[in-house]
XYZ file of C-alpha atoms in Angstrom:
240
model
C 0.000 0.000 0.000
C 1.213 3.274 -0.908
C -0.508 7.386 -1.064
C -1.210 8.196 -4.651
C 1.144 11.650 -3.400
C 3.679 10.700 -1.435
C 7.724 11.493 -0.863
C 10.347 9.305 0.756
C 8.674 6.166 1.707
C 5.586 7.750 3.679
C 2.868 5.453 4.766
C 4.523 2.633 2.182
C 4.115 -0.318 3.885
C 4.124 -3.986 3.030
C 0.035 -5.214 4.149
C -0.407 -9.543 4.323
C -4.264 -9.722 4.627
C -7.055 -8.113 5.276
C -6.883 -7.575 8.705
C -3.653 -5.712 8.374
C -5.034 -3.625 5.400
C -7.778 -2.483 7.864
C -5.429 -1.378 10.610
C -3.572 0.371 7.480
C -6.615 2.130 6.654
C -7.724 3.230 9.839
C -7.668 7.069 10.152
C -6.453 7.662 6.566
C -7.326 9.890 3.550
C -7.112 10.746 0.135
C -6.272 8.250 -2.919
C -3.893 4.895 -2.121
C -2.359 2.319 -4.308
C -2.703 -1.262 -4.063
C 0.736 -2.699 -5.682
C 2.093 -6.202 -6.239
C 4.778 -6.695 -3.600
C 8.347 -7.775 -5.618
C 10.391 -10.203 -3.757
C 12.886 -9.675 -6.224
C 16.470 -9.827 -4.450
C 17.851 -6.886 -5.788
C 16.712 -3.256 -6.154
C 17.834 -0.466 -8.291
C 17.475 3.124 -9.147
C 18.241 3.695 -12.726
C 18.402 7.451 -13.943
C 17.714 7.945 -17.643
C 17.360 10.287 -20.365
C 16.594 11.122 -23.837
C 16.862 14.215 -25.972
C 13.390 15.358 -27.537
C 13.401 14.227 -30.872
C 16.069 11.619 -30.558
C 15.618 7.849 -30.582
C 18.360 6.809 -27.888
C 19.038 8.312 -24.889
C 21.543 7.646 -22.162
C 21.522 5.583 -18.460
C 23.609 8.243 -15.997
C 23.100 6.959 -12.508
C 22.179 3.554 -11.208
C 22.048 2.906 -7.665
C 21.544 0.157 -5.941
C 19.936 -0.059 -2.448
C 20.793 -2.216 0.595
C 17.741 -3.329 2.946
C 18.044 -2.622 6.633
C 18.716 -5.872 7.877
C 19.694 -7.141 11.264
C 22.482 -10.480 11.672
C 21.940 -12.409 15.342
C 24.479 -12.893 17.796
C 23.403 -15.540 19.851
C 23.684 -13.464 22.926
C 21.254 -9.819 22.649
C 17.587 -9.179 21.814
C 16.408 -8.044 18.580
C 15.445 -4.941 20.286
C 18.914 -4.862 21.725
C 20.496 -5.049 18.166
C 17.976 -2.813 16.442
C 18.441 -0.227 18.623
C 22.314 -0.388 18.175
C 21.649 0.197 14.424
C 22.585 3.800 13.537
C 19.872 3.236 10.491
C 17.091 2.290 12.739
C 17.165 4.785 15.802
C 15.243 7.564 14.169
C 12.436 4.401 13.667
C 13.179 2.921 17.017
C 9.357 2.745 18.144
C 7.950 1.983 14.844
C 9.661 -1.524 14.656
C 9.499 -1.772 18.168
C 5.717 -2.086 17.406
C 5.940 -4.222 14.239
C 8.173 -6.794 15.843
C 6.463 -6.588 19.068
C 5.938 -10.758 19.485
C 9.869 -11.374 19.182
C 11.609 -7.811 20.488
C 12.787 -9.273 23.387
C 13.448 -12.882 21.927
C 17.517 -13.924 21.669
C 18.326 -13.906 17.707
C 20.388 -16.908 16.904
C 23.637 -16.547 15.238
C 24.342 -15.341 12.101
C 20.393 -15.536 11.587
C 18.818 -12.570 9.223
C 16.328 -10.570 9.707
C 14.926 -7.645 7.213
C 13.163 -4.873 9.466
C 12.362 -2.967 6.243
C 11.066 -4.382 2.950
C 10.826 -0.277 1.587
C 13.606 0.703 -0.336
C 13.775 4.865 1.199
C 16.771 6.063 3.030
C 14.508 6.960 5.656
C 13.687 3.778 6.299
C 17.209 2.875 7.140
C 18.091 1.675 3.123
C 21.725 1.931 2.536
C 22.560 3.285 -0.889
C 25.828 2.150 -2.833
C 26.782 3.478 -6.560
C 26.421 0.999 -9.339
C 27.952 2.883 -12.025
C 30.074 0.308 -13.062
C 26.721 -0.760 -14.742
C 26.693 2.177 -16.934
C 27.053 1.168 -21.188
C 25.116 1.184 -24.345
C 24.069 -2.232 -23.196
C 21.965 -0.717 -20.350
C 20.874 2.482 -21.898
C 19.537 0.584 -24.972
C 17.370 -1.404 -21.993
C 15.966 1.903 -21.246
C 15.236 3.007 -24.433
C 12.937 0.509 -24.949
C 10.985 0.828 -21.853
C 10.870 5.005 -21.943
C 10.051 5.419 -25.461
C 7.084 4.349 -25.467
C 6.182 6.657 -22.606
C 4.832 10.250 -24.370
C 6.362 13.383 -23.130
C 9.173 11.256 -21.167
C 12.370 12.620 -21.855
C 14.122 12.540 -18.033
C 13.510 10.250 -14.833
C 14.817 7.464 -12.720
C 12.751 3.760 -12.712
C 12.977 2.362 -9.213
C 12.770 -1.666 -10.000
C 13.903 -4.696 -8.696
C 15.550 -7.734 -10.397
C 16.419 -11.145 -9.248
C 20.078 -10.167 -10.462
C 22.197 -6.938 -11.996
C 22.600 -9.571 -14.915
C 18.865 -10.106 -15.670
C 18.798 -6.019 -15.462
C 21.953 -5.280 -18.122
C 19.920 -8.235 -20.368
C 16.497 -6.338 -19.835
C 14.430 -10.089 -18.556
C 12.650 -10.207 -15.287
C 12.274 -6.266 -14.611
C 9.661 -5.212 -12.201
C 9.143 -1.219 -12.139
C 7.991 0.198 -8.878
C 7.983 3.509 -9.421
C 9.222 6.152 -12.676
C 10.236 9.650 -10.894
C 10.182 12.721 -13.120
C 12.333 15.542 -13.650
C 12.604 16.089 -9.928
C 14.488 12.738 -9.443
C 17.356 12.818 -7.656
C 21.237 11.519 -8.617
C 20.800 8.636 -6.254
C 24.238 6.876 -6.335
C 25.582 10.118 -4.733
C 23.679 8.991 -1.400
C 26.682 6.338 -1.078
C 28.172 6.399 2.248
C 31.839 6.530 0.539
C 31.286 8.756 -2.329
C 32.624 12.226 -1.441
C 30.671 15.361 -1.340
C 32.496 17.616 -4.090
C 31.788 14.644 -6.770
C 28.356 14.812 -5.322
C 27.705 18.496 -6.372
C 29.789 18.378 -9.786
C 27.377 14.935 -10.439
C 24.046 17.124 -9.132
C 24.970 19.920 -11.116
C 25.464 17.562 -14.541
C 22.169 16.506 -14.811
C 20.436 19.753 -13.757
C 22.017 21.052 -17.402
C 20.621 18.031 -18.646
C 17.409 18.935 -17.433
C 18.076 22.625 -18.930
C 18.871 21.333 -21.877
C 15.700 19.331 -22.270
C 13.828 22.252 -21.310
C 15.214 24.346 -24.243
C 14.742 21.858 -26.312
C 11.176 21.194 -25.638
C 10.653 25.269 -26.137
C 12.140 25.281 -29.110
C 9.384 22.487 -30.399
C 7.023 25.002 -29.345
C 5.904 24.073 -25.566
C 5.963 27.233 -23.453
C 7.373 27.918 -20.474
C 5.458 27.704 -17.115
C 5.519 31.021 -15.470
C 6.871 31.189 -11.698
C 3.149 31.734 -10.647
C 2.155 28.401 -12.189
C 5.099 27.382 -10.243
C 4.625 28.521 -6.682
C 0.605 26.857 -7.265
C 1.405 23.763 -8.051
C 3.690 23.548 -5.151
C 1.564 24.889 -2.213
C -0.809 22.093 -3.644
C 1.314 19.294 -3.375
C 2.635 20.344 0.031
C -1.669 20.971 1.204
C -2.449 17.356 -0.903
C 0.890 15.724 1.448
């Protein structure tokens, strides 16, 4: 279940049956989605775009995301290790809940446990840079899935894939999500990648963006003005 409007993972959440869809329900509003849940092993971000009028475009960012996940000891609690989890303290009370009927049970060694099937780094995700994906092979992928999509010329597909091979090969790709212009470079989120290549990657594909823009203007779509602007904003924040 996810809002129809909805930013960084808020009220996602992962519902077995009807009884836990009620409880989901329960003091809610507005429009929600009802989505197939993807057990796929691996999950990407893959950042794409296209020049208006051209028939391939180019892959510039994959990501790929790391579920919070817990390891037993043999010795502490699963409360005791969650809340020694630097990803999980700002969530400490919300899994406290969900895993109520074994918080205070002894995890056995080496035994796994996901806390969070939601791929957000607010939900404790770790994000690690998957560039080395980047080729023709994968951009062609994504030409074939995007061109088909009108007015598409710049976004990132959130998916998941049993393997990175089944995703450069373009077999067995689930799409959870395409993000528009406002998508964000999400390999820079890696805890190792340094902050000045951040900003010089950021800044890359906002003139990608720009160029898009001019290039849509010069096809004869008109600019929104600032007012436009400033509305549709103010809505999205009331609609959130």
């Amino acid at each position: 279940m996810k809002p129809d409007i909805g930013e960084r993972g808020r009220e996602v959440e992962l519902v077995h049956d009807e009884n836990e869809l009620k409880k989901y329900s329960e003091g809610k509003s507005g429009n929600y989605i009802v989505q197939e849940f993807v057990d796929f092993r691996e999950e990407f971000g893959v950042l794409y775009h296209r020049m208006p009028g051209e028939t391939r475009g180019k892959v510039t960012s994959v990501v790929q995301k790391e579920f919070l996940t817990i390891t037993g000891n043999g010795r502490d609690t699963l409360g005791t290790l969650v809340s020694g989890e630097i990803r999980a303290r700002s969530r400490l009370d919300y899994l406290a809940e969900k895993f109520a009927h074994s918080w205070n049970t002894i995890l056995p060694k080496d035994e796994k446990i996901r806390l969070e099937p939601i791929g957000n780094h607010c939900r404790g995700t770790s994000f690690h840079d998957a560039n080395q994906l980047l080729g023709n092979q994968l951009s062609a992928v994504f030409d074939t899935i995007s061109t088909p999509i009108d007015g598409f010329y710049y976004g990132r597909f959130d998916l998941k894939v049993p393997s990175a091979e089944d995703l450069l090969a373009g077999r067995n790709i689930k799409i959870l999500e395409l993000n528009g212009v406002s998508s964000e470079v999400a390999h820079i989120y890696d805890p190792d990648y340094s902050l000045l290549r951040a900003w010089s990657d950021t800044a890359r594909h906002i003139k990608i963006i720009w160029r898009i823009a001019l290039k849509n203007h010069a096809l004869g779509h008109q600019y929104d003005s600032w007012w436009i602007f400033i509305k549709d904003l103010l809505k999205h924040l009331r609609e959130r």
